[in-house]
Tab-separated table of C-alpha atoms in Angstrom:
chain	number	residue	atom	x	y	z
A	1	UNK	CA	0.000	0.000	0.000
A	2	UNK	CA	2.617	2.401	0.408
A	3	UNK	CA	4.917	1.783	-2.711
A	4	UNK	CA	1.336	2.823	-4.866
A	5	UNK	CA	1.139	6.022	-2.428
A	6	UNK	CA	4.759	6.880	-3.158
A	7	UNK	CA	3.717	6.084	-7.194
A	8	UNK	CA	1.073	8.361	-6.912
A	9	UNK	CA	2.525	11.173	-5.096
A	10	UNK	CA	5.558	10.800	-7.102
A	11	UNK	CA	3.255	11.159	-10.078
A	12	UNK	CA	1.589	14.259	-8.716
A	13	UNK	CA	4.676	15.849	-8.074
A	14	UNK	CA	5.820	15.106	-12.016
A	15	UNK	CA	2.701	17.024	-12.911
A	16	UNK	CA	2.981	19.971	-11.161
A	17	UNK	CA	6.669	20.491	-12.281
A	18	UNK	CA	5.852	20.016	-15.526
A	19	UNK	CA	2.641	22.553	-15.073
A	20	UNK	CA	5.044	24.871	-13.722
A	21	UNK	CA	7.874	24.706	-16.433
A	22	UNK	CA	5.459	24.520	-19.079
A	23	UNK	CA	3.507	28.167	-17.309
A	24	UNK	CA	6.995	29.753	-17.458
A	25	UNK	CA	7.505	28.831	-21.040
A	26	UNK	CA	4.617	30.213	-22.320
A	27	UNK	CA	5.171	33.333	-20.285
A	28	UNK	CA	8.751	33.670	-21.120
A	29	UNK	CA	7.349	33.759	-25.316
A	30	UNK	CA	4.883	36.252	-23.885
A	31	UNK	CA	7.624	38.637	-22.911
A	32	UNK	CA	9.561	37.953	-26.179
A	33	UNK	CA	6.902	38.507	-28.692
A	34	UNK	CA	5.747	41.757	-26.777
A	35	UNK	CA	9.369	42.748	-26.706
A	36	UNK	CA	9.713	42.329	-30.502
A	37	UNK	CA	6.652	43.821	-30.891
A	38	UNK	CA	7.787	46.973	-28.988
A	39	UNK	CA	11.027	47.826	-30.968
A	40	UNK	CA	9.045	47.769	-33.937
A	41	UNK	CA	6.573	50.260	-33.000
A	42	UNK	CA	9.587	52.422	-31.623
A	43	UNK	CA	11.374	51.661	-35.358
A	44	UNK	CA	7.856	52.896	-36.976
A	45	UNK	CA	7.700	55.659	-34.654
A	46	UNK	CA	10.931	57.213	-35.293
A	47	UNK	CA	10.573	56.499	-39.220
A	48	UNK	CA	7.065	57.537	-39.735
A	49	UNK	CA	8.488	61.196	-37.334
A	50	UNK	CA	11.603	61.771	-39.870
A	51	UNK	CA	8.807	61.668	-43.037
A	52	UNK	CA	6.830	63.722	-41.037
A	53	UNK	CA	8.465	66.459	-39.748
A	54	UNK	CA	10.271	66.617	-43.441
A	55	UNK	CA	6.922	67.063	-44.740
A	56	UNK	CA	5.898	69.806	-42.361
A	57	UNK	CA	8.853	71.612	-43.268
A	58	UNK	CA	8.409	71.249	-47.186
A	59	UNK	CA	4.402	72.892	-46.242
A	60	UNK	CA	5.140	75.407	-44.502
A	61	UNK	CA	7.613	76.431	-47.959
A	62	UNK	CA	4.642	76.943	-49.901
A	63	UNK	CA	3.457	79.587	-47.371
A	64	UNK	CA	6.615	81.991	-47.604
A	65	UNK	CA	7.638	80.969	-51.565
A	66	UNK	CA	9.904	78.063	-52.548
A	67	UNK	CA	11.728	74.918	-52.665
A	68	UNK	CA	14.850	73.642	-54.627
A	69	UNK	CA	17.542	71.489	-54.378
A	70	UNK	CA	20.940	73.616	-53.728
A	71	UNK	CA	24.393	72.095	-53.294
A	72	UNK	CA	25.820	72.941	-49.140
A	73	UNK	CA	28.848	72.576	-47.606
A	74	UNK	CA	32.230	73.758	-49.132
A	75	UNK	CA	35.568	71.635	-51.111
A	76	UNK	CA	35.040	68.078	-50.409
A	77	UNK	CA	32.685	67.693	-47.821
A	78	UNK	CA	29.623	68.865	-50.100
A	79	UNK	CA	26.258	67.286	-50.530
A	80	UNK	CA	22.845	67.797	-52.060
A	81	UNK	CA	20.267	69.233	-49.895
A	82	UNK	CA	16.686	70.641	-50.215
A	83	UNK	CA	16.533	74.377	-49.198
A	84	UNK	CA	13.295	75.925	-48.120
A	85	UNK	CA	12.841	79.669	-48.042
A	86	UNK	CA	11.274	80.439	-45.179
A	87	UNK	CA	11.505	84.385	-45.432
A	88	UNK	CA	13.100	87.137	-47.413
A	89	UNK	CA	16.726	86.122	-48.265
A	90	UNK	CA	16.556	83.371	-45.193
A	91	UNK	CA	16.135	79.419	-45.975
A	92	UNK	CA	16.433	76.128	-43.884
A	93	UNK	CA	18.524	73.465	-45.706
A	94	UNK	CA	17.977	70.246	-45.081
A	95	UNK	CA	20.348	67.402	-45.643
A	96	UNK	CA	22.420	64.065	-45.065
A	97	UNK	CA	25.853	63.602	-43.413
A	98	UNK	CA	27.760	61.328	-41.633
A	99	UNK	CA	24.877	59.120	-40.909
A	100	UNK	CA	22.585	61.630	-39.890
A	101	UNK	CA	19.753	64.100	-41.115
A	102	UNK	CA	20.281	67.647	-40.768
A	103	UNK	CA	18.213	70.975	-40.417
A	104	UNK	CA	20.094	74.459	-40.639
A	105	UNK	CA	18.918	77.815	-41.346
A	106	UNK	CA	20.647	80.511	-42.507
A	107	UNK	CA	20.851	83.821	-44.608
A	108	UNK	CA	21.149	83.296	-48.387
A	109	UNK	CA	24.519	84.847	-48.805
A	110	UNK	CA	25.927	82.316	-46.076
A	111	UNK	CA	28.044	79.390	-46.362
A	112	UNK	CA	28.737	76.970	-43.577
A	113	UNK	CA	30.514	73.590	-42.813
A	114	UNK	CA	28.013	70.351	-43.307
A	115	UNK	CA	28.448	69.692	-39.055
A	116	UNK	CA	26.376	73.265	-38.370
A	117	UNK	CA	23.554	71.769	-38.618
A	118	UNK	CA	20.742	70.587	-35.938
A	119	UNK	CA	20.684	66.911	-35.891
A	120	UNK	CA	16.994	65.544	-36.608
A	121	UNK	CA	17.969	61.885	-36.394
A	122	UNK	CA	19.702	58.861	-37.188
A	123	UNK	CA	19.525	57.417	-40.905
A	124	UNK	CA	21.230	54.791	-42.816
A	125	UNK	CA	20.329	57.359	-45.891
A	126	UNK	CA	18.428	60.218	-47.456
A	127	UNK	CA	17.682	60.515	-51.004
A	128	UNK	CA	15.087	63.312	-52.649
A	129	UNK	CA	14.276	64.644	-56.279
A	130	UNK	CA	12.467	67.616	-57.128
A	131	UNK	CA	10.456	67.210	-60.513
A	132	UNK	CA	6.505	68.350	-61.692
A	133	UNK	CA	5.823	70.384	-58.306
A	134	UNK	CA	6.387	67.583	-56.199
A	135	UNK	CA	9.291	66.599	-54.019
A	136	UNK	CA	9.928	62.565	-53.656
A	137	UNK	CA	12.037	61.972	-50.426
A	138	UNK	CA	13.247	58.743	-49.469
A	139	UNK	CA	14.601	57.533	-45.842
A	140	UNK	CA	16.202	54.467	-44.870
A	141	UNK	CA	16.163	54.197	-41.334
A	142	UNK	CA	17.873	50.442	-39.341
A	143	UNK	CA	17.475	48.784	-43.015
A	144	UNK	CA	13.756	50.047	-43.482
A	145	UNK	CA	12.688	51.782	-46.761
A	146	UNK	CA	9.811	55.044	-46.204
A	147	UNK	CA	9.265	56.776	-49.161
A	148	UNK	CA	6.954	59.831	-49.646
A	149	UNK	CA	5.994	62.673	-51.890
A	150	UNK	CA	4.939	65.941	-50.838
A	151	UNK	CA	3.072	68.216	-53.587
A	152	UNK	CA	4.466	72.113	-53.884
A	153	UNK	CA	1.692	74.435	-54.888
């Protein structure tokens, strides 16, 4: 009578260890998949805020006059940007270098070095074209692709 008692509460036992391993499992993928799921949403959230605040810039152009594409930066350290006038004879240029997007404004007449500018984040790279009243900008933030185009009237 004993040796089936030990059986059984050795039995038991098994069951509730394996309940227990098997509760931390699943709660152990829990914390994973929400993890993954949060660095995505802070990927999105920093991509879809660089096409964003690019676009609020480009709209608020139309208000005070213009947008081209201008050449910044002086010998070898030059690169294409997109300057915005923002008022008489003063424009904020925006650009790419070393890694990151940048935001300057300045007076017309002004040159500057590329490492003036304000920081506005992190990208892998920036390309944009100007063409039919519409600028196409494209951002490639951690790997990820966003493209957008922003009309000019």
């Amino acid at each position: 009578m004993k040796k089936n008692h030990s059986i059984s509460l050795i039995f038991t036992m098994s069951l509730i260890l394996l309940f227990t391993v098997l509760s931390a499992l699943v709660l152990y993928m829990g914390v994973e998949s929400y993890n993954r799921i949060m660095d995505r949403r802070s990927d999105n959230i920093s991509s879809i805020s660089t096409i964003a605040y690019i676009g609020n810039k480009l709209n608020q152009a139309y208000i005070s006059g213009g947008v081209y594409e201008d050449t910044v930066g002086s010998g070898v350290f030059e690169t294409s940007a997109i300057r915005i006038k923002v008022d008489e004879g003063v424009s904020t240029v925006i650009y790419y270098y070393n890694g990151y997007l940048y935001e300057y404004t300045l007076l017309d007449e002004w040159t500057f070095t590329l490492d003036l500018g304000e920081r506005i984040c992190k990208v892998d790279s920036f390309d944009f074209d100007i063409y039919d009243n519409y600028v196409y900008y494209t951002v490639v933030i951690d790997g990820n692709t966003h493209s957008m185009k922003t009309a000019l009237r």
